[in-house]
């Protein structure tokens, strides 16, 4: 039987790419452990990481051992050469060791090269699922033809994709496909790395932040969708809606993503601020009225271009 997507308490998943101090501002281990304790105390008990996020898996393993929580990780297959079966097995075993877990609740596959056939790898993952090393198989950044192929090889329960008021490429064909096949959408980047927040209102150009992935990852995304001027207009719209609900702009941006069809939970990156953690968790516990969801969608459509499908320009 197809394993269903796990229930996520409070619908917020804590993104832990932020623990990779090669891409994000370096944070001390004690600050990270304190933040994780705070999330757990707030009832936010699901964490997203990847084998390629530096020390992220290891820190989560230390912080979460024996705690009542879920960890979603990724196996990322870079390069133009087919991984051998021992490489695939080692990847999964490393993640289990780093995370100090007997089983992976969700293993998400990121497959870079469209020219390489992933069939054998999925067959191997299926066997690992039967052995209990993996509970569920998901994918990330798969486009629709890739996902169509993958579902014939393994029970795929989710696709982790970038989704925000700026980047809505998922809507062209992926979202209806996932709904049709009962595959959960797990959005990341709902705040465009933090650009969709009060801090950037009226800022003329996005500042260079060499120690923050916002600067290299989400700035290029914004360029591809029409640039900084429409982002400023979107912030004005968010401010207007936030005032109406007496919520913050970030809460409205998160809530809009959460209400899109097929979205089961929203991944937003770990923050050390207790106030932000609490606001982000609360952001998914009420609902924008349908007319406001529609208003935000219309404004987004007016302001931003949607070039290609999921992960199109990232693949070059
Ligand atoms: N599958 C993939 O290819 C892929 C790619 C990217 C990310 N991800 C996953 O998705 C996760 C989430 O994505 P993301 O973190 O890039 O996106 P995000 O949620 O759009 O941005 C997170 C950033 O927004 C800022 N922020 C958070 N809460 C805020 C608040 N209440 N007010 C103002 N600013 C706030 C923080 O930055 P500051 O506090 O530093 O300003 C935080 O680092 C990652 O950690 C990772 O697990 C996956």
mmCIF file of N, CA and C in Angstrom, residues 163-287:
data_model
loop_
_atom_site.group_PDB
_atom_site.id
_atom_site.type_symbol
_atom_site.label_atom_id
_atom_site.label_comp_id
_atom_site.label_asym_id
_atom_site.label_seq_id
_atom_site.Cartn_x
_atom_site.Cartn_y
_atom_site.Cartn_z
ATOM 1 N N UNK A 163 8.220 27.358 -3.765
ATOM 2 C CA UNK A 163 6.866 27.899 -3.987
ATOM 3 C C UNK A 163 6.698 29.125 -3.101
ATOM 4 N N UNK A 164 6.392 30.237 -3.733
ATOM 5 C CA UNK A 164 6.163 31.481 -2.973
ATOM 6 C C UNK A 164 5.326 32.403 -3.844
ATOM 7 N N UNK A 165 4.984 33.556 -3.309
ATOM 8 C CA UNK A 165 4.233 34.540 -4.096
ATOM 9 C C UNK A 165 5.051 35.022 -5.291
ATOM 10 N N UNK A 166 6.357 34.766 -5.277
ATOM 11 C CA UNK A 166 7.207 35.168 -6.412
ATOM 12 C C UNK A 166 7.375 33.997 -7.388
ATOM 13 N N UNK A 167 7.722 32.830 -6.870
ATOM 14 C CA UNK A 167 7.989 31.668 -7.723
ATOM 15 C C UNK A 167 6.807 30.709 -7.684
ATOM 16 N N UNK A 168 6.042 30.687 -8.771
ATOM 17 C CA UNK A 168 4.849 29.819 -8.834
ATOM 18 C C UNK A 168 4.930 28.876 -10.032
ATOM 19 N N UNK A 169 6.159 28.524 -10.410
ATOM 20 C CA UNK A 169 6.326 27.636 -11.566
ATOM 21 C C UNK A 169 5.646 26.285 -11.344
ATOM 22 N N UNK A 170 5.531 25.887 -10.078
ATOM 23 C CA UNK A 170 4.898 24.604 -9.750
ATOM 24 C C UNK A 170 3.464 24.504 -10.287
ATOM 25 N N UNK A 171 2.839 25.664 -10.469
ATOM 26 C CA UNK A 171 1.409 25.634 -10.799
ATOM 27 C C UNK A 171 1.133 25.192 -12.233
ATOM 28 N N UNK A 172 2.140 25.318 -13.136
ATOM 29 C CA UNK A 172 1.848 25.085 -14.548
ATOM 30 C C UNK A 172 1.434 23.635 -14.817
ATOM 31 N N UNK A 173 2.223 22.663 -14.367
ATOM 32 C CA UNK A 173 1.765 21.281 -14.576
ATOM 33 C C UNK A 173 1.976 20.394 -13.346
ATOM 34 N N UNK A 174 2.941 20.771 -12.487
ATOM 35 C CA UNK A 174 3.267 19.898 -11.343
ATOM 36 C C UNK A 174 2.119 19.792 -10.342
ATOM 37 N N UNK A 175 1.537 20.939 -10.017
ATOM 38 C CA UNK A 175 0.500 20.932 -8.973
ATOM 39 C C UNK A 175 -0.694 20.037 -9.369
ATOM 40 N N UNK A 176 -1.248 20.208 -10.598
ATOM 41 C CA UNK A 176 -2.360 19.304 -10.954
ATOM 42 C C UNK A 176 -1.928 17.847 -11.012
ATOM 43 N N UNK A 177 -0.690 17.595 -11.463
ATOM 44 C CA UNK A 177 -0.218 16.210 -11.535
ATOM 45 C C UNK A 177 -0.172 15.596 -10.133
ATOM 46 N N UNK A 178 0.362 16.349 -9.183
ATOM 47 C CA UNK A 178 0.484 15.836 -7.805
ATOM 48 C C UNK A 178 -0.896 15.579 -7.212
ATOM 49 N N UNK A 179 -1.816 16.478 -7.467
ATOM 50 C CA UNK A 179 -3.169 16.279 -6.919
ATOM 51 C C UNK A 179 -3.807 15.020 -7.492
ATOM 52 N N UNK A 180 -3.587 14.856 -8.796
ATOM 53 C CA UNK A 180 -4.178 13.699 -9.468
ATOM 54 C C UNK A 180 -3.598 12.390 -8.911
ATOM 55 N N UNK A 181 -2.328 12.408 -8.512
ATOM 56 C CA UNK A 181 -1.669 11.170 -8.063
ATOM 57 C C UNK A 181 -1.465 11.113 -6.555
ATOM 58 N N UNK A 182 -2.124 12.005 -5.832
ATOM 59 C CA UNK A 182 -2.059 11.979 -4.377
ATOM 60 C C UNK A 182 -0.614 12.106 -3.863
ATOM 61 N N UNK A 183 0.120 13.019 -4.475
ATOM 62 C CA UNK A 183 1.504 13.279 -4.061
ATOM 63 C C UNK A 183 1.507 14.644 -3.368
ATOM 64 N N UNK A 184 2.072 14.676 -2.161
ATOM 65 C CA UNK A 184 2.037 15.919 -1.388
ATOM 66 C C UNK A 184 3.052 16.924 -1.937
ATOM 67 N N UNK A 185 2.651 18.185 -1.976
ATOM 68 C CA UNK A 185 3.610 19.252 -2.317
ATOM 69 C C UNK A 185 4.173 19.793 -1.018
ATOM 70 N N UNK A 186 5.487 19.885 -0.976
ATOM 71 C CA UNK A 186 6.162 20.354 0.237
ATOM 72 C C UNK A 186 6.998 21.578 -0.154
ATOM 73 N N UNK A 187 6.415 22.774 -0.018
ATOM 74 C CA UNK A 187 7.106 23.960 -0.519
ATOM 75 C C UNK A 187 8.269 24.411 0.360
ATOM 76 N N UNK A 188 9.347 24.853 -0.304
ATOM 77 C CA UNK A 188 10.438 25.524 0.397
ATOM 78 C C UNK A 188 10.559 26.948 -0.149
ATOM 79 N N UNK A 189 11.320 27.788 0.572
ATOM 80 C CA UNK A 189 11.529 29.163 0.112
ATOM 81 C C UNK A 189 10.268 30.013 0.106
ATOM 82 N N UNK A 190 9.317 29.786 1.050
ATOM 83 C CA UNK A 190 8.053 30.545 0.999
ATOM 84 C C UNK A 190 8.254 32.043 1.234
ATOM 85 N N UNK A 191 9.394 32.392 1.843
ATOM 86 C CA UNK A 191 9.672 33.822 2.094
ATOM 87 C C UNK A 191 10.771 34.327 1.158
ATOM 88 N N UNK A 192 11.081 33.540 0.113
ATOM 89 C CA UNK A 192 12.199 33.875 -0.779
ATOM 90 C C UNK A 192 13.455 34.172 0.055
ATOM 91 N N UNK A 193 13.705 33.290 1.007
ATOM 92 C CA UNK A 193 14.888 33.432 1.860
ATOM 93 C C UNK A 193 14.809 34.600 2.830
ATOM 94 N N UNK A 194 13.613 35.182 2.992
ATOM 95 C CA UNK A 194 13.449 36.297 3.934
ATOM 96 C C UNK A 194 13.170 37.622 3.235
ATOM 97 N N UNK A 195 13.288 37.646 1.876
ATOM 98 C CA UNK A 195 13.017 38.904 1.162
ATOM 99 C C UNK A 195 11.555 39.330 1.315
ATOM 100 N N UNK A 196 10.658 38.360 1.503
ATOM 101 C CA UNK A 196 9.239 38.728 1.654
ATOM 102 C C UNK A 196 8.948 39.058 3.123
ATOM 103 N N UNK A 197 9.689 40.004 3.650
ATOM 104 C CA UNK A 197 9.451 40.410 5.041
ATOM 105 C C UNK A 197 9.643 41.914 5.177
ATOM 106 N N UNK A 198 9.143 42.417 6.276
ATOM 107 C CA UNK A 198 9.143 43.859 6.572
ATOM 108 C C UNK A 198 10.534 44.496 6.419
ATOM 109 N N UNK A 199 11.560 43.708 6.784
ATOM 110 C CA UNK A 199 12.939 44.194 6.753
ATOM 111 C C UNK A 199 13.337 44.779 5.388
ATOM 112 N N UNK A 200 12.700 44.292 4.307
ATOM 113 C CA UNK A 200 13.110 44.717 2.969
ATOM 114 C C UNK A 200 12.182 45.757 2.350
ATOM 115 N N UNK A 201 11.192 46.224 3.107
ATOM 116 C CA UNK A 201 10.280 47.256 2.586
ATOM 117 C C UNK A 201 11.080 48.538 2.329
ATOM 118 N N UNK A 202 10.976 49.052 1.107
ATOM 119 C CA UNK A 202 11.629 50.322 0.770
ATOM 120 C C UNK A 202 13.121 50.207 0.511
ATOM 121 N N UNK A 203 13.666 48.996 0.597
ATOM 122 C CA UNK A 203 15.103 48.818 0.326
ATOM 123 C C UNK A 203 15.308 48.897 -1.192
ATOM 124 N N UNK A 204 16.229 49.787 -1.643
ATOM 125 C CA UNK A 204 16.339 50.062 -3.080
ATOM 126 C C UNK A 204 16.859 48.882 -3.900
ATOM 127 N N UNK A 205 17.932 48.271 -3.403
ATOM 128 C CA UNK A 205 18.442 47.059 -4.074
ATOM 129 C C UNK A 205 18.755 46.028 -2.986
ATOM 130 N N UNK A 206 18.568 44.739 -3.292
ATOM 131 C CA UNK A 206 18.852 43.740 -2.267
ATOM 132 C C UNK A 206 20.325 43.814 -1.857
ATOM 133 N N UNK A 207 20.615 43.925 -0.568
ATOM 134 C CA UNK A 207 22.007 44.058 -0.142
ATOM 135 C C UNK A 207 22.806 42.788 -0.409
ATOM 136 N N UNK A 208 24.116 42.964 -0.644
ATOM 137 C CA UNK A 208 24.995 41.788 -0.792
ATOM 138 C C UNK A 208 25.262 41.217 0.583
ATOM 139 N N UNK A 209 24.939 39.948 0.769
ATOM 140 C CA UNK A 209 25.208 39.305 2.051
ATOM 141 C C UNK A 209 26.008 38.039 1.741
ATOM 142 N N UNK A 210 27.334 38.149 1.831
ATOM 143 C CA UNK A 210 28.166 37.020 1.396
ATOM 144 C C UNK A 210 27.961 35.799 2.295
ATOM 145 N N UNK A 211 27.439 36.014 3.510
ATOM 146 C CA UNK A 211 27.277 34.898 4.446
ATOM 147 C C UNK A 211 25.820 34.464 4.570
ATOM 148 N N UNK A 212 25.024 34.682 3.533
ATOM 149 C CA UNK A 212 23.598 34.371 3.631
ATOM 150 C C UNK A 212 23.119 33.872 2.267
ATOM 151 N N UNK A 213 22.592 32.647 2.224
ATOM 152 C CA UNK A 213 22.173 32.064 0.948
ATOM 153 C C UNK A 213 21.076 32.880 0.266
ATOM 154 N N UNK A 214 20.388 33.722 1.071
ATOM 155 C CA UNK A 214 19.382 34.618 0.482
ATOM 156 C C UNK A 214 19.998 35.357 -0.704
ATOM 157 N N UNK A 215 21.248 35.791 -0.492
ATOM 158 C CA UNK A 215 21.896 36.651 -1.463
ATOM 159 C C UNK A 215 22.210 35.925 -2.774
ATOM 160 N N UNK A 216 22.732 34.703 -2.709
ATOM 161 C CA UNK A 216 23.061 34.056 -3.991
ATOM 162 C C UNK A 216 21.924 33.200 -4.519
ATOM 163 N N UNK A 217 21.164 32.557 -3.650
ATOM 164 C CA UNK A 217 20.149 31.605 -4.124
ATOM 165 C C UNK A 217 18.864 32.335 -4.541
ATOM 166 N N UNK A 218 18.355 33.180 -3.651
ATOM 167 C CA UNK A 218 17.049 33.789 -3.934
ATOM 168 C C UNK A 218 17.155 35.060 -4.778
ATOM 169 N N UNK A 219 18.317 35.741 -4.770
ATOM 170 C CA UNK A 219 18.456 36.924 -5.626
ATOM 171 C C UNK A 219 18.381 36.524 -7.094
ATOM 172 N N UNK A 220 19.018 35.395 -7.443
ATOM 173 C CA UNK A 220 18.969 35.007 -8.855
ATOM 174 C C UNK A 220 17.556 34.547 -9.225
ATOM 175 N N UNK A 221 16.849 33.954 -8.266
ATOM 176 C CA UNK A 221 15.459 33.565 -8.530
ATOM 177 C C UNK A 221 14.632 34.829 -8.823
ATOM 178 N N UNK A 222 14.835 35.863 -7.999
ATOM 179 C CA UNK A 222 14.062 37.098 -8.172
ATOM 180 C C UNK A 222 14.344 37.716 -9.542
ATOM 181 N N UNK A 223 15.609 37.701 -9.949
ATOM 182 C CA UNK A 223 15.975 38.237 -11.264
ATOM 183 C C UNK A 223 15.196 37.509 -12.367
ATOM 184 N N UNK A 224 15.134 36.182 -12.245
ATOM 185 C CA UNK A 224 14.466 35.384 -13.281
ATOM 186 C C UNK A 224 12.959 35.644 -13.343
ATOM 187 N N UNK A 225 12.390 36.163 -12.251
ATOM 188 C CA UNK A 225 10.927 36.350 -12.216
ATOM 189 C C UNK A 225 10.529 37.815 -12.405
ATOM 190 N N UNK A 226 11.490 38.675 -12.734
ATOM 191 C CA UNK A 226 11.106 40.059 -13.062
ATOM 192 C C UNK A 226 11.845 41.124 -12.274
ATOM 193 N N UNK A 227 12.636 40.769 -11.295
ATOM 194 C CA UNK A 227 13.494 41.748 -10.620
ATOM 195 C C UNK A 227 12.932 42.290 -9.314
ATOM 196 N N UNK A 228 13.637 43.278 -8.792
ATOM 197 C CA UNK A 228 13.405 43.782 -7.434
ATOM 198 C C UNK A 228 12.193 44.728 -7.360
ATOM 199 N N UNK A 229 11.911 45.454 -8.461
ATOM 200 C CA UNK A 229 10.793 46.418 -8.401
ATOM 201 C C UNK A 229 9.468 45.703 -8.091
ATOM 202 N N UNK A 230 9.136 44.620 -8.793
ATOM 203 C CA UNK A 230 7.895 43.918 -8.426
ATOM 204 C C UNK A 230 7.910 43.353 -7.002
ATOM 205 N N UNK A 231 9.102 43.014 -6.481
ATOM 206 C CA UNK A 231 9.153 42.514 -5.095
ATOM 207 C C UNK A 231 8.697 43.635 -4.164
ATOM 208 N N UNK A 232 9.155 44.853 -4.430
ATOM 209 C CA UNK A 232 8.742 45.982 -3.590
ATOM 210 C C UNK A 232 7.228 46.187 -3.661
ATOM 211 N N UNK A 233 6.676 46.030 -4.866
ATOM 212 C CA UNK A 233 5.205 46.172 -4.996
ATOM 213 C C UNK A 233 4.487 45.059 -4.223
ATOM 214 N N UNK A 234 5.058 43.856 -4.265
ATOM 215 C CA UNK A 234 4.451 42.724 -3.539
ATOM 216 C C UNK A 234 4.495 42.986 -2.041
ATOM 217 N N UNK A 235 5.589 43.598 -1.579
ATOM 218 C CA UNK A 235 5.684 43.896 -0.143
ATOM 219 C C UNK A 235 4.589 44.889 0.266
ATOM 220 N N UNK A 236 4.295 45.837 -0.625
ATOM 221 C CA UNK A 236 3.216 46.797 -0.322
ATOM 222 C C UNK A 236 1.875 46.058 -0.201
ATOM 223 N N UNK A 237 1.655 45.117 -1.120
ATOM 224 C CA UNK A 237 0.406 44.338 -1.089
ATOM 225 C C UNK A 237 0.339 43.508 0.204
ATOM 226 N N UNK A 238 1.459 42.860 0.557
ATOM 227 C CA UNK A 238 1.491 42.037 1.780
ATOM 228 C C UNK A 238 1.195 42.878 3.010
ATOM 229 N N UNK A 239 1.747 44.087 3.001
ATOM 230 C CA UNK A 239 1.552 44.975 4.158
ATOM 231 C C UNK A 239 0.062 45.310 4.321
ATOM 232 N N UNK A 240 -0.565 45.587 3.195
ATOM 233 C CA UNK A 240 -2.000 45.930 3.204
ATOM 234 C C UNK A 240 -2.837 44.769 3.768
ATOM 235 N N UNK A 241 -2.561 43.558 3.290
ATOM 236 C CA UNK A 241 -3.338 42.391 3.748
ATOM 237 C C UNK A 241 -3.014 42.106 5.222
ATOM 238 N N UNK A 242 -1.739 42.224 5.581
ATOM 239 C CA UNK A 242 -1.332 41.953 6.975
ATOM 240 C C UNK A 242 -2.059 42.898 7.929
ATOM 241 N N UNK A 243 -2.187 44.162 7.527
ATOM 242 C CA UNK A 243 -2.874 45.139 8.397
ATOM 243 C C UNK A 243 -4.332 44.740 8.594
ATOM 244 N N UNK A 244 -4.957 44.275 7.507
ATOM 245 C CA UNK A 244 -6.369 43.886 7.582
ATOM 246 C C UNK A 244 -6.568 42.770 8.612
ATOM 247 N N UNK A 245 -5.623 41.821 8.674
ATOM 248 C CA UNK A 245 -5.766 40.664 9.573
ATOM 249 C C UNK A 245 -5.070 40.847 10.921
ATOM 250 N N UNK A 246 -4.382 41.983 11.088
ATOM 251 C CA UNK A 246 -3.544 42.202 12.286
ATOM 252 C C UNK A 246 -2.519 41.068 12.443
ATOM 253 N N UNK A 247 -1.903 40.725 11.317
ATOM 254 C CA UNK A 247 -0.848 39.705 11.289
ATOM 255 C C UNK A 247 0.410 40.355 10.721
ATOM 256 N N UNK A 248 1.500 39.598 10.669
ATOM 257 C CA UNK A 248 2.702 40.162 10.051
ATOM 258 C C UNK A 248 2.721 39.798 8.555
ATOM 259 N N UNK A 249 3.563 40.511 7.803
ATOM 260 C CA UNK A 249 3.669 40.243 6.358
ATOM 261 C C UNK A 249 4.153 38.811 6.121
ATOM 262 N N UNK A 250 5.111 38.371 6.941
ATOM 263 C CA UNK A 250 5.631 37.005 6.820
ATOM 264 C C UNK A 250 4.505 35.996 7.055
ATOM 265 N N UNK A 251 3.678 36.253 8.040
ATOM 266 C CA UNK A 251 2.579 35.308 8.315
ATOM 267 C C UNK A 251 1.627 35.210 7.123
ATOM 268 N N UNK A 252 1.370 36.341 6.487
ATOM 269 C CA UNK A 252 0.472 36.311 5.321
ATOM 270 C C UNK A 252 1.140 35.536 4.180
ATOM 271 N N UNK A 253 2.441 35.786 3.964
ATOM 272 C CA UNK A 253 3.147 35.093 2.871
ATOM 273 C C UNK A 253 3.158 33.578 3.113
ATOM 274 N N UNK A 254 3.375 33.155 4.361
ATOM 275 C CA UNK A 254 3.385 31.719 4.681
ATOM 276 C C UNK A 254 1.981 31.128 4.538
ATOM 277 N N UNK A 255 0.994 31.872 5.018
ATOM 278 C CA UNK A 255 -0.385 31.387 4.985
ATOM 279 C C UNK A 255 -0.863 31.190 3.547
ATOM 280 N N UNK A 256 -0.485 32.130 2.654
ATOM 281 C CA UNK A 256 -0.890 32.015 1.239
ATOM 282 C C UNK A 256 -0.348 30.718 0.643
ATOM 283 N N UNK A 257 0.928 30.411 0.901
ATOM 284 C CA UNK A 257 1.521 29.185 0.348
ATOM 285 C C UNK A 257 0.794 27.960 0.918
ATOM 286 N N UNK A 258 0.540 28.006 2.220
ATOM 287 C CA UNK A 258 -0.097 26.870 2.900
ATOM 288 C C UNK A 258 -1.469 26.567 2.308
ATOM 289 N N UNK A 259 -2.150 27.599 1.832
ATOM 290 C CA UNK A 259 -3.517 27.387 1.327
ATOM 291 C C UNK A 259 -3.580 26.952 -0.133
ATOM 292 N N UNK A 260 -2.432 26.772 -0.777
ATOM 293 C CA UNK A 260 -2.475 26.383 -2.195
ATOM 294 C C UNK A 260 -2.807 24.888 -2.317
ATOM 295 N N UNK A 261 -3.494 24.511 -3.402
ATOM 296 C CA UNK A 261 -3.920 23.113 -3.551
ATOM 297 C C UNK A 261 -2.755 22.131 -3.475
ATOM 298 N N UNK A 262 -2.963 21.073 -2.707
ATOM 299 C CA UNK A 262 -1.958 20.002 -2.643
ATOM 300 C C UNK A 262 -0.831 20.232 -1.654
ATOM 301 N N UNK A 263 -0.814 21.429 -1.025
ATOM 302 C CA UNK A 263 0.270 21.736 -0.082
ATOM 303 C C UNK A 263 -0.071 21.124 1.278
ATOM 304 N N UNK A 264 0.839 20.307 1.812
ATOM 305 C CA UNK A 264 0.542 19.632 3.078
ATOM 306 C C UNK A 264 1.158 20.347 4.274
ATOM 307 N N UNK A 265 2.269 21.044 4.037
ATOM 308 C CA UNK A 265 2.994 21.727 5.119
ATOM 309 C C UNK A 265 3.947 22.688 4.418
ATOM 310 N N UNK A 266 4.528 23.595 5.165
ATOM 311 C CA UNK A 266 5.412 24.592 4.547
ATOM 312 C C UNK A 266 6.769 24.540 5.254
ATOM 313 N N UNK A 267 7.838 24.494 4.458
ATOM 314 C CA UNK A 267 9.187 24.485 5.055
ATOM 315 C C UNK A 267 9.703 25.920 5.093
ATOM 316 N N UNK A 268 10.020 26.389 6.282
ATOM 317 C CA UNK A 268 10.677 27.701 6.358
ATOM 318 C C UNK A 268 11.942 27.552 7.195
ATOM 319 N N UNK A 269 12.977 28.259 6.773
ATOM 320 C CA UNK A 269 14.306 28.056 7.340
ATOM 321 C C UNK A 269 14.408 28.404 8.819
ATOM 322 N N UNK A 270 15.251 27.665 9.525
ATOM 323 C CA UNK A 270 15.461 27.871 10.964
ATOM 324 C C UNK A 270 15.894 29.307 11.250
ATOM 325 N N UNK A 271 15.279 29.894 12.260
ATOM 326 C CA UNK A 271 15.688 31.212 12.728
ATOM 327 C C UNK A 271 16.012 31.079 14.222
ATOM 328 N N UNK A 272 16.918 31.928 14.703
ATOM 329 C CA UNK A 272 17.293 31.834 16.126
ATOM 330 C C UNK A 272 16.374 32.679 17.011
ATOM 331 N N UNK A 273 15.542 33.503 16.369
ATOM 332 C CA UNK A 273 14.697 34.408 17.161
ATOM 333 C C UNK A 273 13.431 33.685 17.651
ATOM 334 N N UNK A 274 13.242 33.675 18.983
ATOM 335 C CA UNK A 274 12.085 32.987 19.547
ATOM 336 C C UNK A 274 10.783 33.592 19.029
ATOM 337 N N UNK A 275 10.794 34.929 18.905
ATOM 338 C CA UNK A 275 9.579 35.612 18.457
ATOM 339 C C UNK A 275 9.209 35.167 17.033
ATOM 340 N N UNK A 276 10.234 35.083 16.153
ATOM 341 C CA UNK A 276 9.973 34.654 14.774
ATOM 342 C C UNK A 276 9.495 33.208 14.720
ATOM 343 N N UNK A 277 10.116 32.352 15.546
ATOM 344 C CA UNK A 277 9.692 30.935 15.548
ATOM 345 C C UNK A 277 8.210 30.843 15.881
ATOM 346 N N UNK A 278 7.830 31.588 16.917
ATOM 347 C CA UNK A 278 6.465 31.514 17.391
ATOM 348 C C UNK A 278 5.497 32.116 16.349
ATOM 349 N N UNK A 279 5.891 33.237 15.740
ATOM 350 C CA UNK A 279 5.044 33.846 14.703
ATOM 351 C C UNK A 279 4.901 32.914 13.498
ATOM 352 N N UNK A 280 5.996 32.278 13.098
ATOM 353 C CA UNK A 280 5.952 31.394 11.928
ATOM 354 C C UNK A 280 5.067 30.181 12.195
ATOM 355 N N UNK A 281 5.161 29.625 13.421
ATOM 356 C CA UNK A 281 4.323 28.465 13.753
ATOM 357 C C UNK A 281 2.849 28.867 13.743
ATOM 358 N N UNK A 282 2.577 30.036 14.278
ATOM 359 C CA UNK A 282 1.186 30.503 14.384
ATOM 360 C C UNK A 282 0.616 30.883 13.008
ATOM 361 N N UNK A 283 1.526 31.191 12.070
ATOM 362 C CA UNK A 283 1.108 31.677 10.743
ATOM 363 C C UNK A 283 0.246 30.688 9.980
ATOM 364 N N UNK A 284 0.319 29.395 10.364
ATOM 365 C CA UNK A 284 -0.400 28.381 9.588
ATOM 366 C C UNK A 284 -1.628 27.872 10.327
ATOM 367 N N UNK A 285 -2.001 28.562 11.388
ATOM 368 C CA UNK A 285 -3.094 28.061 12.234
ATOM 369 C C UNK A 285 -4.382 28.849 12.079
ATOM 370 N N UNK A 286 -4.441 29.682 11.086
ATOM 371 C CA UNK A 286 -5.660 30.417 10.763
ATOM 372 C C UNK A 286 -5.714 30.435 9.243
ATOM 373 N N UNK A 287 -6.746 31.040 8.670
ATOM 374 C CA UNK A 287 -6.852 31.006 7.208
ATOM 375 C C UNK A 287 -7.191 32.371 6.652
#
